[in-house]
Short mmCIF file of C-alpha atoms (C1' of nucleotides) in Angstrom, two decimals:
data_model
loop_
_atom_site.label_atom_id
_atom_site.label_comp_id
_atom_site.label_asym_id
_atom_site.label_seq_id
_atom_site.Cartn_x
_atom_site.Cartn_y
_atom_site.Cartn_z
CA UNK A 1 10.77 86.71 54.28
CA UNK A 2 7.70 86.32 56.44
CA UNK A 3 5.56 85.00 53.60
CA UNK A 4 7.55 81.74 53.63
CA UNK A 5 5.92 80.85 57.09
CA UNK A 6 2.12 80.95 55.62
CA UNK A 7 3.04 77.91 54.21
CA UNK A 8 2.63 74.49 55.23
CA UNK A 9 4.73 72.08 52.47
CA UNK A 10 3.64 73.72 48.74
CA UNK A 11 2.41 77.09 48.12
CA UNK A 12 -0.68 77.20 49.95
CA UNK A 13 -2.60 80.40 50.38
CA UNK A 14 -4.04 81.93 53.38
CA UNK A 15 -7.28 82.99 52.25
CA UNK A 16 -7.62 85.66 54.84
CA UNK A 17 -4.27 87.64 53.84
CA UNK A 18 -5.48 86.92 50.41
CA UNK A 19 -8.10 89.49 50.63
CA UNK A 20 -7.65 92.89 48.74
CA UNK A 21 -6.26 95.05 50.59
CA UNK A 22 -9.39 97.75 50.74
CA UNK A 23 -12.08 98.49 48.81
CA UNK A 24 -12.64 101.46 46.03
CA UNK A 25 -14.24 104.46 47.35
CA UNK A 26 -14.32 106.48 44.70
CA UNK A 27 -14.95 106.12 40.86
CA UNK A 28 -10.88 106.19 40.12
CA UNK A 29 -9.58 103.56 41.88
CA UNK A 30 -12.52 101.05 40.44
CA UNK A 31 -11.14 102.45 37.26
CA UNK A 32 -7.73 101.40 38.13
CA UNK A 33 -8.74 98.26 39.74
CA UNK A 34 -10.24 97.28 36.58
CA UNK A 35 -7.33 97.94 34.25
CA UNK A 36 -4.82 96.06 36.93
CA UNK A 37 -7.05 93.20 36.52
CA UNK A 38 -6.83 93.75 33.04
CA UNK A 39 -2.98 94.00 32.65
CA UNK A 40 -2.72 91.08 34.70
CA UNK A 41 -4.08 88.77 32.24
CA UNK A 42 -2.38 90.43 29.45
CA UNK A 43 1.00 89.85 30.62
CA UNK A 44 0.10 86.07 31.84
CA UNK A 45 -0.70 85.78 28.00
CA UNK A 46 2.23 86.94 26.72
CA UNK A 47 4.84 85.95 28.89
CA UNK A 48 3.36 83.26 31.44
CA UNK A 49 3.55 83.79 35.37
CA UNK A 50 6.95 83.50 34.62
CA UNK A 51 7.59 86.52 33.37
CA UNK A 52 4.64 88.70 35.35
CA UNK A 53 6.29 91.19 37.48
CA UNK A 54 4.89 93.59 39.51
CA UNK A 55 6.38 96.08 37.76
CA UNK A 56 5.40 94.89 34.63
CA UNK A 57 1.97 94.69 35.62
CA UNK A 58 1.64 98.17 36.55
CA UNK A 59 3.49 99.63 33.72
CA UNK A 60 0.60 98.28 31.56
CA UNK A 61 -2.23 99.16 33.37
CA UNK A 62 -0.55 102.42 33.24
CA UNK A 63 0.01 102.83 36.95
CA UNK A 64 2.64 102.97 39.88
CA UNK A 65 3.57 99.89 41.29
CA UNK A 66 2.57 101.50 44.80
CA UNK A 67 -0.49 101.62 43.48
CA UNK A 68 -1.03 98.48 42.97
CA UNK A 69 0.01 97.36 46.86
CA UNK A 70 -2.89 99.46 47.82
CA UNK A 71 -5.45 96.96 46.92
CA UNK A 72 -3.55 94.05 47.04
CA UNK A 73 -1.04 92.74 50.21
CA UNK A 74 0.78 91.09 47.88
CA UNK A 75 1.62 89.44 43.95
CA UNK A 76 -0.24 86.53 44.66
CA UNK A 77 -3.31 88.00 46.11
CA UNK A 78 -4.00 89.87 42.76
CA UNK A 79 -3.17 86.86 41.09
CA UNK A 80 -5.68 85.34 43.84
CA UNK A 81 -9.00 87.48 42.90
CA UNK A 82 -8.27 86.78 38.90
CA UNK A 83 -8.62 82.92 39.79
CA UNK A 84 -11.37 83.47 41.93
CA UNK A 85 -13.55 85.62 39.91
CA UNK A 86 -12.92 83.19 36.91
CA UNK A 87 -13.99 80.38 38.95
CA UNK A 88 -17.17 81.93 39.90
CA UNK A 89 -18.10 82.89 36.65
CA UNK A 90 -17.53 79.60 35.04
CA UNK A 91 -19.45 78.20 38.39
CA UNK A 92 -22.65 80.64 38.14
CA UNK A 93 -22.68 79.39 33.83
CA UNK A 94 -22.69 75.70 35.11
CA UNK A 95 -25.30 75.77 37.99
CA UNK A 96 -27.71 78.00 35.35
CA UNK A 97 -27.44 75.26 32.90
CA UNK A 98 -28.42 72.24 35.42
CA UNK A 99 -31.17 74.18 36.85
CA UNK A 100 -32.54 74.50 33.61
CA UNK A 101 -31.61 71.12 32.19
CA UNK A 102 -33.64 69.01 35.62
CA UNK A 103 -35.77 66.65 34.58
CA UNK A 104 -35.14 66.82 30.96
CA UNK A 105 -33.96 63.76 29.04
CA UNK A 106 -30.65 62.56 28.41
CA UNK A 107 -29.75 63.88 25.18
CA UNK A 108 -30.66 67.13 26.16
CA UNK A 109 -28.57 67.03 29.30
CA UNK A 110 -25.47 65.57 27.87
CA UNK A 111 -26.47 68.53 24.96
CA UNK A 112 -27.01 71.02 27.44
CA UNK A 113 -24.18 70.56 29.59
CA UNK A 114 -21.81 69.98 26.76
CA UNK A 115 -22.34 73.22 24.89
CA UNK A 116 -22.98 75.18 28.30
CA UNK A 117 -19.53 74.02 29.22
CA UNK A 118 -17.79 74.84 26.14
CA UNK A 119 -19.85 78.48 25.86
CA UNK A 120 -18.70 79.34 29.31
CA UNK A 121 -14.84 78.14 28.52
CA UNK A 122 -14.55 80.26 24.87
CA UNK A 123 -16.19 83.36 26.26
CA UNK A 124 -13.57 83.89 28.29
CA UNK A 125 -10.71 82.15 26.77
CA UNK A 126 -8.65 85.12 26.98
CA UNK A 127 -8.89 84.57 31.16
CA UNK A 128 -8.92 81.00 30.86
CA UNK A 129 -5.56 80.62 29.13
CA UNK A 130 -4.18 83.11 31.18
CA UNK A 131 -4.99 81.37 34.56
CA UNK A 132 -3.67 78.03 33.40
CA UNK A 133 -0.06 77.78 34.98
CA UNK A 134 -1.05 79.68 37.87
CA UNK A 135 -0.24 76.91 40.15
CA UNK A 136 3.37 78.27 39.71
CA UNK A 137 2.83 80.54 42.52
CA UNK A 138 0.60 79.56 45.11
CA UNK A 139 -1.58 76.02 45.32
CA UNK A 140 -4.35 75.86 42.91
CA UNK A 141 -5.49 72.43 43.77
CA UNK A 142 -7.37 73.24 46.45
CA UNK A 143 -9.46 75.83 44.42
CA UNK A 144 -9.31 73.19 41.46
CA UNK A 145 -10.74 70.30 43.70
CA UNK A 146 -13.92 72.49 45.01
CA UNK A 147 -15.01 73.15 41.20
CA UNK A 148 -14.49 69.73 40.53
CA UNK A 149 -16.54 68.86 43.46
CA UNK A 150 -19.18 71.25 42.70
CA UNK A 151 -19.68 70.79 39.06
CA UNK A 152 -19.91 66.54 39.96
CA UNK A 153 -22.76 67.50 42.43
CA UNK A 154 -24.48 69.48 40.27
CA UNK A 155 -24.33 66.79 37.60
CA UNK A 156 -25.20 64.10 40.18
CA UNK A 157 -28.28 66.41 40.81
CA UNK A 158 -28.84 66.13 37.12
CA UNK A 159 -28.73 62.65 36.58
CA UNK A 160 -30.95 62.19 39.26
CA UNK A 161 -33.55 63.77 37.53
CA UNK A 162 -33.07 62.31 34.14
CA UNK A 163 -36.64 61.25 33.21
CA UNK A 164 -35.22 58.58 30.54
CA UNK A 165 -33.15 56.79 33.05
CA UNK A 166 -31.35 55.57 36.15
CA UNK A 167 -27.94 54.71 36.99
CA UNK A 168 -26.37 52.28 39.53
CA UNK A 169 -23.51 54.12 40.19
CA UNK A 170 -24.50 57.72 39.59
CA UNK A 171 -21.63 59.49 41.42
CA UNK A 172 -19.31 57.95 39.70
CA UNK A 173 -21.17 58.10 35.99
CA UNK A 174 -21.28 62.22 37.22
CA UNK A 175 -17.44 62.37 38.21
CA UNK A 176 -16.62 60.98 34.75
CA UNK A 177 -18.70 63.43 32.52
CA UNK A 178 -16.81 66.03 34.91
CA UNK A 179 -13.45 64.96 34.45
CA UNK A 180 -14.30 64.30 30.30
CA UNK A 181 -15.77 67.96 29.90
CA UNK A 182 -13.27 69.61 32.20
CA UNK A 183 -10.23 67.66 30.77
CA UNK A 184 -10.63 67.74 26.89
CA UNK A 185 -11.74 71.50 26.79
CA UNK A 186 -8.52 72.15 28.87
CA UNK A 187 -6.49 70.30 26.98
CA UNK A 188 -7.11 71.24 23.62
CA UNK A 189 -6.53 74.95 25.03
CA UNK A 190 -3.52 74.26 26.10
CA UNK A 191 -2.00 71.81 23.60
CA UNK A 192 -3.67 73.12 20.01
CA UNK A 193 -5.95 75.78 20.39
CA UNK A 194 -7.32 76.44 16.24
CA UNK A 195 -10.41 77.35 15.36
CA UNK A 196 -10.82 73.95 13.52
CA UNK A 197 -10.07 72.20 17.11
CA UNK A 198 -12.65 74.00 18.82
CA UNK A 199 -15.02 73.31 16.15
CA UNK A 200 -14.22 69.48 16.16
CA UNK A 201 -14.95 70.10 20.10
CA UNK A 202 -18.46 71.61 19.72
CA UNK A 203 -19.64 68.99 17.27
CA UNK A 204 -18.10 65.34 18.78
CA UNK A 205 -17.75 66.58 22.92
CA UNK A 206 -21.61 66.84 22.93
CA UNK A 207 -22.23 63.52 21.33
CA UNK A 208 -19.43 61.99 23.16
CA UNK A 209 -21.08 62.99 26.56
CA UNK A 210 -24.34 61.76 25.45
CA UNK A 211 -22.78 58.21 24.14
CA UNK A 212 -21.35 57.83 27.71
CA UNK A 213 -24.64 58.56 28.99
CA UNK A 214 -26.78 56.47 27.43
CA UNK A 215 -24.39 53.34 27.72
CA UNK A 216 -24.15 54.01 31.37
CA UNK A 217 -27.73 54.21 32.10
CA UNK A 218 -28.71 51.31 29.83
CA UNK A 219 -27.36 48.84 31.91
CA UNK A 220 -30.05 50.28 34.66
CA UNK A 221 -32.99 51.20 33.00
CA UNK A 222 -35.69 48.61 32.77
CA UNK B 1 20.45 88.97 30.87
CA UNK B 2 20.99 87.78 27.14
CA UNK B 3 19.12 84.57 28.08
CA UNK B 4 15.89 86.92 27.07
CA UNK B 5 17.26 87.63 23.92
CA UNK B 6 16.69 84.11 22.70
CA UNK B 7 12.55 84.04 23.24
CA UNK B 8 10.54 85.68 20.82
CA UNK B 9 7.35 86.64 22.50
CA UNK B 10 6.90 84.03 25.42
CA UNK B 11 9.18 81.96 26.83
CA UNK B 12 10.07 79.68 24.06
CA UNK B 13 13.13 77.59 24.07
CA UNK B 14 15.78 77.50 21.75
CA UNK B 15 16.34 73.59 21.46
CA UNK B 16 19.92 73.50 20.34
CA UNK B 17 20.57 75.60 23.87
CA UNK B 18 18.53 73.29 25.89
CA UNK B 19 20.72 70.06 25.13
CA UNK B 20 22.71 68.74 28.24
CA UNK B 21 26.13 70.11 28.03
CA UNK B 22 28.21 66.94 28.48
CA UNK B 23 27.55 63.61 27.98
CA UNK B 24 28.65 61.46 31.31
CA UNK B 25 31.77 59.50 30.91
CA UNK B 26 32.22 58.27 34.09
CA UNK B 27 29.97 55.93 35.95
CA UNK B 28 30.27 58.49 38.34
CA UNK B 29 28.81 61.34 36.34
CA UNK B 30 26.35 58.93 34.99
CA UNK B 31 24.90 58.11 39.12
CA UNK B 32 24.92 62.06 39.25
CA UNK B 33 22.77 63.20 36.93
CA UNK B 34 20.59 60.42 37.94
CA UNK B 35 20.63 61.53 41.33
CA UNK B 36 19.51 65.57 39.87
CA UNK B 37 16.62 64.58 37.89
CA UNK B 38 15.36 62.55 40.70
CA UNK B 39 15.75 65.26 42.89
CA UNK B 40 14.26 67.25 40.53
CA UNK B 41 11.16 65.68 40.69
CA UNK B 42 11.41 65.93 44.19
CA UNK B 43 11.82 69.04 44.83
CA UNK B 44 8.77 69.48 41.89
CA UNK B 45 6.54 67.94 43.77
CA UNK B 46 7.34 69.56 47.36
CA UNK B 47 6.98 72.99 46.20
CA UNK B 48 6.06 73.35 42.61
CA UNK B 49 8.38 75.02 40.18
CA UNK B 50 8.01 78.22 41.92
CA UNK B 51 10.26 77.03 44.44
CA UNK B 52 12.51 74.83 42.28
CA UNK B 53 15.92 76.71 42.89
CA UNK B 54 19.15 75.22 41.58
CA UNK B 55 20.27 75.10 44.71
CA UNK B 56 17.95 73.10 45.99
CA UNK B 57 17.88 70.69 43.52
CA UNK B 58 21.65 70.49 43.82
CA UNK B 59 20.99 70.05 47.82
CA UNK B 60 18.98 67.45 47.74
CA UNK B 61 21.03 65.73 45.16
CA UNK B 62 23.58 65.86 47.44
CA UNK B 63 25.85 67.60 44.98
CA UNK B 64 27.08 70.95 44.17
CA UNK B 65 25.56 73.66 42.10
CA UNK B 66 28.21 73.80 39.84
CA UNK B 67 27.91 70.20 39.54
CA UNK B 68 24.70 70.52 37.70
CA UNK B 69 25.86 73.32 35.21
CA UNK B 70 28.36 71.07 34.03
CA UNK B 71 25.96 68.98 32.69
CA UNK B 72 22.74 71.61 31.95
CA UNK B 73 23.68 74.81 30.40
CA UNK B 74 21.07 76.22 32.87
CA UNK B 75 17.92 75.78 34.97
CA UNK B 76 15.78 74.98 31.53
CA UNK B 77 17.67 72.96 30.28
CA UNK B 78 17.36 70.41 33.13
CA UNK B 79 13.61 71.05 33.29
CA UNK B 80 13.42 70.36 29.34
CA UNK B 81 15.24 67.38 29.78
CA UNK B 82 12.45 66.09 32.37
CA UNK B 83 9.65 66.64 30.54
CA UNK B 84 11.10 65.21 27.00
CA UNK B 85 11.97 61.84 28.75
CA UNK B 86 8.55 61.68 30.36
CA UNK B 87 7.14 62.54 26.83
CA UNK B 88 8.72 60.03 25.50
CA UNK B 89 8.11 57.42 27.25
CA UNK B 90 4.33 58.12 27.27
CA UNK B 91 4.84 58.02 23.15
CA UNK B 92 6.30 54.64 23.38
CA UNK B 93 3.76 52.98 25.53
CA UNK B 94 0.89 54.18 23.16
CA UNK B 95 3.23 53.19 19.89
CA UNK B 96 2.99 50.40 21.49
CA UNK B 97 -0.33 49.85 22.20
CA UNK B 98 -1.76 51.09 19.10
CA UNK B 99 0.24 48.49 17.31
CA UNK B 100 -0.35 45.49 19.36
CA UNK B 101 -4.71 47.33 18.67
CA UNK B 102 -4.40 46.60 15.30
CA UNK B 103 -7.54 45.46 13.21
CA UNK B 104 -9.07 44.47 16.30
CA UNK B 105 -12.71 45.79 16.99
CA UNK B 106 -14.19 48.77 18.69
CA UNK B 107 -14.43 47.34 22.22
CA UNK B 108 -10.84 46.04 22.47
CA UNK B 109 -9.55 49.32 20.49
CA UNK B 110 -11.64 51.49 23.26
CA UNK B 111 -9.99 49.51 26.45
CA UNK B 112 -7.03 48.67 24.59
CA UNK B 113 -6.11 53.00 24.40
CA UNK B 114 -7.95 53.52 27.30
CA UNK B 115 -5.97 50.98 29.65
CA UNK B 116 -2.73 51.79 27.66
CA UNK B 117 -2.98 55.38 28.82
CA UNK B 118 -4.33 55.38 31.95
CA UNK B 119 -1.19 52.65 32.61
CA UNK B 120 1.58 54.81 31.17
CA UNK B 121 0.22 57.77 33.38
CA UNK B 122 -0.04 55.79 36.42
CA UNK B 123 3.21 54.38 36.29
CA UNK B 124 4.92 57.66 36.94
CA UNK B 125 2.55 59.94 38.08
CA UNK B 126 5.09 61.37 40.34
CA UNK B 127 7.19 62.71 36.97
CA UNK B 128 3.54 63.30 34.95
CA UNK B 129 2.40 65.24 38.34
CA UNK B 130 5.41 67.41 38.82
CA UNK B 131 5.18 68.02 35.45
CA UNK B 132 2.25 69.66 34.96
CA UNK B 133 2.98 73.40 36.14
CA UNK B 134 6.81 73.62 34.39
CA UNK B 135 4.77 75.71 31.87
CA UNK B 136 5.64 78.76 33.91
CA UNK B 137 9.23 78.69 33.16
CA UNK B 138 9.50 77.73 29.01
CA UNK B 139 6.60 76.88 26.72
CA UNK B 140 5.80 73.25 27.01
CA UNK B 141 2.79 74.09 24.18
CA UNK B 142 5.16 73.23 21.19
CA UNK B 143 5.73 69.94 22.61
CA UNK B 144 2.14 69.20 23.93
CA UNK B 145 1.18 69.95 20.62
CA UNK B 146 3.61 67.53 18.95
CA UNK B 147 2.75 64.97 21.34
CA UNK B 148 -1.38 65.16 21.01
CA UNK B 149 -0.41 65.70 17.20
CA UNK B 150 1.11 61.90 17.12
CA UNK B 151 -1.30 60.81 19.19
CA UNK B 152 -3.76 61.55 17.63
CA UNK B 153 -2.03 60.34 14.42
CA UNK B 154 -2.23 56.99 15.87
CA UNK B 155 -5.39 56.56 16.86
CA UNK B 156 -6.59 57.82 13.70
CA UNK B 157 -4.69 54.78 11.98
CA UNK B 158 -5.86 52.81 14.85
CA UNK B 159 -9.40 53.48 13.77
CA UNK B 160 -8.97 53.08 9.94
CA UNK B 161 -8.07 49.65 10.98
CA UNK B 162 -11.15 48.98 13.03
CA UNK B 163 -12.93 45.38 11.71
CA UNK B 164 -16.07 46.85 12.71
CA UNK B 165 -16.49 49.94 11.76
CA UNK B 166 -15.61 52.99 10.03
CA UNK B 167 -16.26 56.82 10.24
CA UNK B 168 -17.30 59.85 8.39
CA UNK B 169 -14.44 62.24 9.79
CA UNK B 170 -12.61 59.96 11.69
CA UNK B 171 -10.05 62.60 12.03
CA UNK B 172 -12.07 64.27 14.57
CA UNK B 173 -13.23 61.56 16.04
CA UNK B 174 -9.65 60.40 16.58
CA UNK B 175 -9.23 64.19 18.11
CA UNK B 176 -11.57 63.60 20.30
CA UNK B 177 -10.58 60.78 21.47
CA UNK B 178 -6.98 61.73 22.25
CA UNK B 179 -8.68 64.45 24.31
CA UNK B 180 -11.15 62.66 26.24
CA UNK B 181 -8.05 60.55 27.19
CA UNK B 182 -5.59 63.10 27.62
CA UNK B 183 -8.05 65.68 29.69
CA UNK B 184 -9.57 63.63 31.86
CA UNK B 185 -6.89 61.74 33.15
CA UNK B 186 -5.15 65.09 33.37
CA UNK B 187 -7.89 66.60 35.51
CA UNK B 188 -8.10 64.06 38.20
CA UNK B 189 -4.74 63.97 38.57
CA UNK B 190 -4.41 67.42 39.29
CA UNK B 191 -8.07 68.29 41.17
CA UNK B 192 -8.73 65.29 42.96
CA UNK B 193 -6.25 62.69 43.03
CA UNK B 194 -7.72 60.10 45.25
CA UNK B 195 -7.86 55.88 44.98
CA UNK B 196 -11.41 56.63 44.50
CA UNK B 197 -11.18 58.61 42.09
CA UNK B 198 -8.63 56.80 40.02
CA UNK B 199 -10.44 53.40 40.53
CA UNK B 200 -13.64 55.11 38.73
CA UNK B 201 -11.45 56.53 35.81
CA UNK B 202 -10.63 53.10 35.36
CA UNK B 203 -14.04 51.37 35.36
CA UNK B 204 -15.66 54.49 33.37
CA UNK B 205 -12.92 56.02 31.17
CA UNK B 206 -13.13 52.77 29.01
CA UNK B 207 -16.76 52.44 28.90
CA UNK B 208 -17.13 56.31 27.75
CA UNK B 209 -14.51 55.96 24.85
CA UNK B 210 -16.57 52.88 24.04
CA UNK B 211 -19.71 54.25 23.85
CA UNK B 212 -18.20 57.25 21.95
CA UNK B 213 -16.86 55.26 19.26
CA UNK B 214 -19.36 53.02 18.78
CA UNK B 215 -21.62 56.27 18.34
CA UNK B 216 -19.69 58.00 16.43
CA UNK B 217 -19.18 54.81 13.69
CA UNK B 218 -22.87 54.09 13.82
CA UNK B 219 -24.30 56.58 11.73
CA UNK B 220 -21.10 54.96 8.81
CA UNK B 221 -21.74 51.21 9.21
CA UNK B 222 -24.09 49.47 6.62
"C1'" DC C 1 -12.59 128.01 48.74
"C1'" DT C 2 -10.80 124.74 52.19
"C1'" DT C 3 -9.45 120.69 53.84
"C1'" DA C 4 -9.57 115.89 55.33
"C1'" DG C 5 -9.42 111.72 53.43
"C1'" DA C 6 -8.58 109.02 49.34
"C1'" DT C 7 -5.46 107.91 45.85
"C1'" DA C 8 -1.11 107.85 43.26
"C1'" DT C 9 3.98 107.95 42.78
"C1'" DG C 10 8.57 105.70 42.19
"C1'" DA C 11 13.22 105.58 44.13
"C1'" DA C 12 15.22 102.80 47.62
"C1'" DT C 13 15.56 98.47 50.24
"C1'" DG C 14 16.51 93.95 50.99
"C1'" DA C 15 15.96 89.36 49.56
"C1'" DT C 16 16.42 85.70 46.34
"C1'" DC C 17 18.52 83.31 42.88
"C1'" DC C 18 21.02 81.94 38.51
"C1'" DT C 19 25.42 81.35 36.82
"C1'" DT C 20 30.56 81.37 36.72
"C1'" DC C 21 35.24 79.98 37.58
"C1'" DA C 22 39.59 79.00 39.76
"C1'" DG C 23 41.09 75.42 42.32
"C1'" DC C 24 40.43 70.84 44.25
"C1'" DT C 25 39.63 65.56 44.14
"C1'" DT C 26 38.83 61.25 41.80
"C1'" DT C 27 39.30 57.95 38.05
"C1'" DG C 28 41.36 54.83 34.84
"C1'" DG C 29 44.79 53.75 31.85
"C1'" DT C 30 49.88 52.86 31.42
"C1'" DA D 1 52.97 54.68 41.11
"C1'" DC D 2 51.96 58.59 37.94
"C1'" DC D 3 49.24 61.71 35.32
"C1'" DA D 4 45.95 63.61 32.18
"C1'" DA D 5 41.29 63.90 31.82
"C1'" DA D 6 36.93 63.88 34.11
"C1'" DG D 7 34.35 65.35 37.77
"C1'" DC D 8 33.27 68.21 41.75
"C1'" DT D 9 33.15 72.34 44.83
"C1'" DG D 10 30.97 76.61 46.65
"C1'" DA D 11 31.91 81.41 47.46
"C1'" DA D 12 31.18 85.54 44.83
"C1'" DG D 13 29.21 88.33 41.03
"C1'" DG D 14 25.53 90.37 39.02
"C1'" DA D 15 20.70 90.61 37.89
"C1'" DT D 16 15.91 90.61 38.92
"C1'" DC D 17 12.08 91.54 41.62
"C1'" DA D 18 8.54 92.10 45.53
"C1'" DT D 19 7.49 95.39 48.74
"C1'" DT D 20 7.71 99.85 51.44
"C1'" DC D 21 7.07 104.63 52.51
"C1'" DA D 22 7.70 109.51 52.45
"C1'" DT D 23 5.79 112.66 49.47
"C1'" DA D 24 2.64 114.58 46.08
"C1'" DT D 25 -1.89 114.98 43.88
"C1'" DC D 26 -6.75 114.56 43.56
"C1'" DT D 27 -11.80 114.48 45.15
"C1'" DA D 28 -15.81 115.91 47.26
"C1'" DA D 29 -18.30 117.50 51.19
"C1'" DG D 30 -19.03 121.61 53.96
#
DNA sequence: CTTAGATATGAATGATCCTTCAGCTTTGGT
DNA sequence: ACCAAAGCTGAAGGATCATTCATATCTAAG
């Protein structure tokens, strides 16, 4: 098959081909857009990208499979858009917070960002869940690596402004509170997702943040 | 396929079906299998599991297909295998650690863990790497679960054994812990695996579970 | 009411891939 | 040297699945 070509050693996606196929015209097909999208997280939840067929797909947003090949080239350009739009959403949550947390002090960003983080990960944990394991079919890192990169800048932004303190390595203090916020929400998802764990979350990942933050800048402030 | 008769509502493994089929008698046998799970990994990391075929693996083990069923009773089983030995040895090292931790203070419990893991994950990030993304094919969650489970079991025993301090719910706070840990070094690994970024995990993952600890025993010491 | 364009259908196609098995080769003990 | 057990082979069977396309239905503007 063709599709093999697109790719250079893993499963890397050519944005372009990608791209939905073409755009709703009429009320109907945004209709059945939006239950495809919604189908395609069901299945991921109950059966993994493992066991999300095309066919299966369809069948639950109560469709033809042609159907679904009108809007999108191919499997992994639906799967494509869900990533994307998740991304974005979790992206728009994050740079709201930091806009509204500059120049505040650091309790209230390590606070701020903290419970921002976690709001924007449990709204959609339905989505979030779903998307982990992904990576199965096309290369997520690349997508994975520009929110990282994003969210650290923002941060960095953040710490900047911090009118409590100052940090000598600032990019670095900013990576970490990334990786800490990104990593335990994700993993506690993943590896024991109860409504006591989450709780635990809210209550020690904001004071854990702000612990880091405090003995990071102490070192630097006069 | 009857294989589908044996999952319940996701792809969940039946552990008596995922034991190797043969034990090796033969040096011989014993060289092969060594030769599949390496190539296993191999082919892992070239392509993700989406594109781990058994013949590929078999290809690049330079054996036959066949060869490998007489040893796996199928493609899971072999995965399985992988990710329980890499499990494992991860367990071990922190055993290990948390042991030699004992009674010690905060600081040398906070690097001790800290170190512990970030060496254990280091030391075959190649396996812990191609790891990460099996999920698509049987449900690692049971065993992520036991894993953070007896994790975090240790560090909570780890803490109760702190000189210096002690905690109101150190349960969470040894949840948390195991998180921070597990997440972060998770995340870089798979969004932006760089020196850089390593070499700042391992001059701020320390200091963060530090700080964290020390905060979160503060508000219990006398 | 008509009709062009938009949308939906689903059987058929072709590709991929897991798994088996009958026959072959190698090993190690006697 | 001989042989029984262990190990290996790889073509073929059978199943699944992504994707296409000829055909049918629907929508809305004129």
């Amino acid at each position: 098959m063709i599709l093999q070509l697109w790719y250079s050693h893993m499963s890397r996606p050519t944005p372009a081909l990608l791209k939905p196929r073409k755009t709703p015209q009429q009320t109907r097909s945004a209709v059945t857009i939006e239950a495809i999208h919604c189908a395609t997280i069901q299945v991921l939840l109950t059966g993994g990208i493992g066991r999300l067929t095309t066919t299966r797909v369809a069948e639950r947003a109560g469709v033809s499979v042609g159907t679904m090949y009108q809007y999108y080239p191919h499997k992994q350009a639906l799967l494509f858009a869900l990533v994307e739009r998740q991304f974005n959403l979790i992206e728009t949550a994050m740079r709201d917070a930091t806009t509204r947390l500059m120049g505040t002090d650091l309790r209230t960003i390590a606070h701020g960002v903290a419970t921002a983080w976690l709001d924007a990960k449990m709204a959609d944990m339905v989505a979030s869940r779903a998307i982990y394991g992904i990576s199965a079919e096309f290369d997520l890192s690349e997508l994975m690596s520009r929110a990282a990169q994003t969210m650290t800048t923002s941060i960095d932004a953040l710490l900047a402004s911090a009118c409590d303190a100052h940090f000598a390595d600032r990019q670095s203090v900013a990576f970490m509170l990334a990786a800490l916020l990104g990593g335990s929400v994700r993993v506690v998802m993943e590896a024991a997702p109860s409504e006591e764990n989450f709780a635990r979350l809210r209550r020690e990942l904001p004071e854990a943040c702000h612990a880091y933050l405090v003995a990071a800048g102490r070192s630097e402030v006069a």
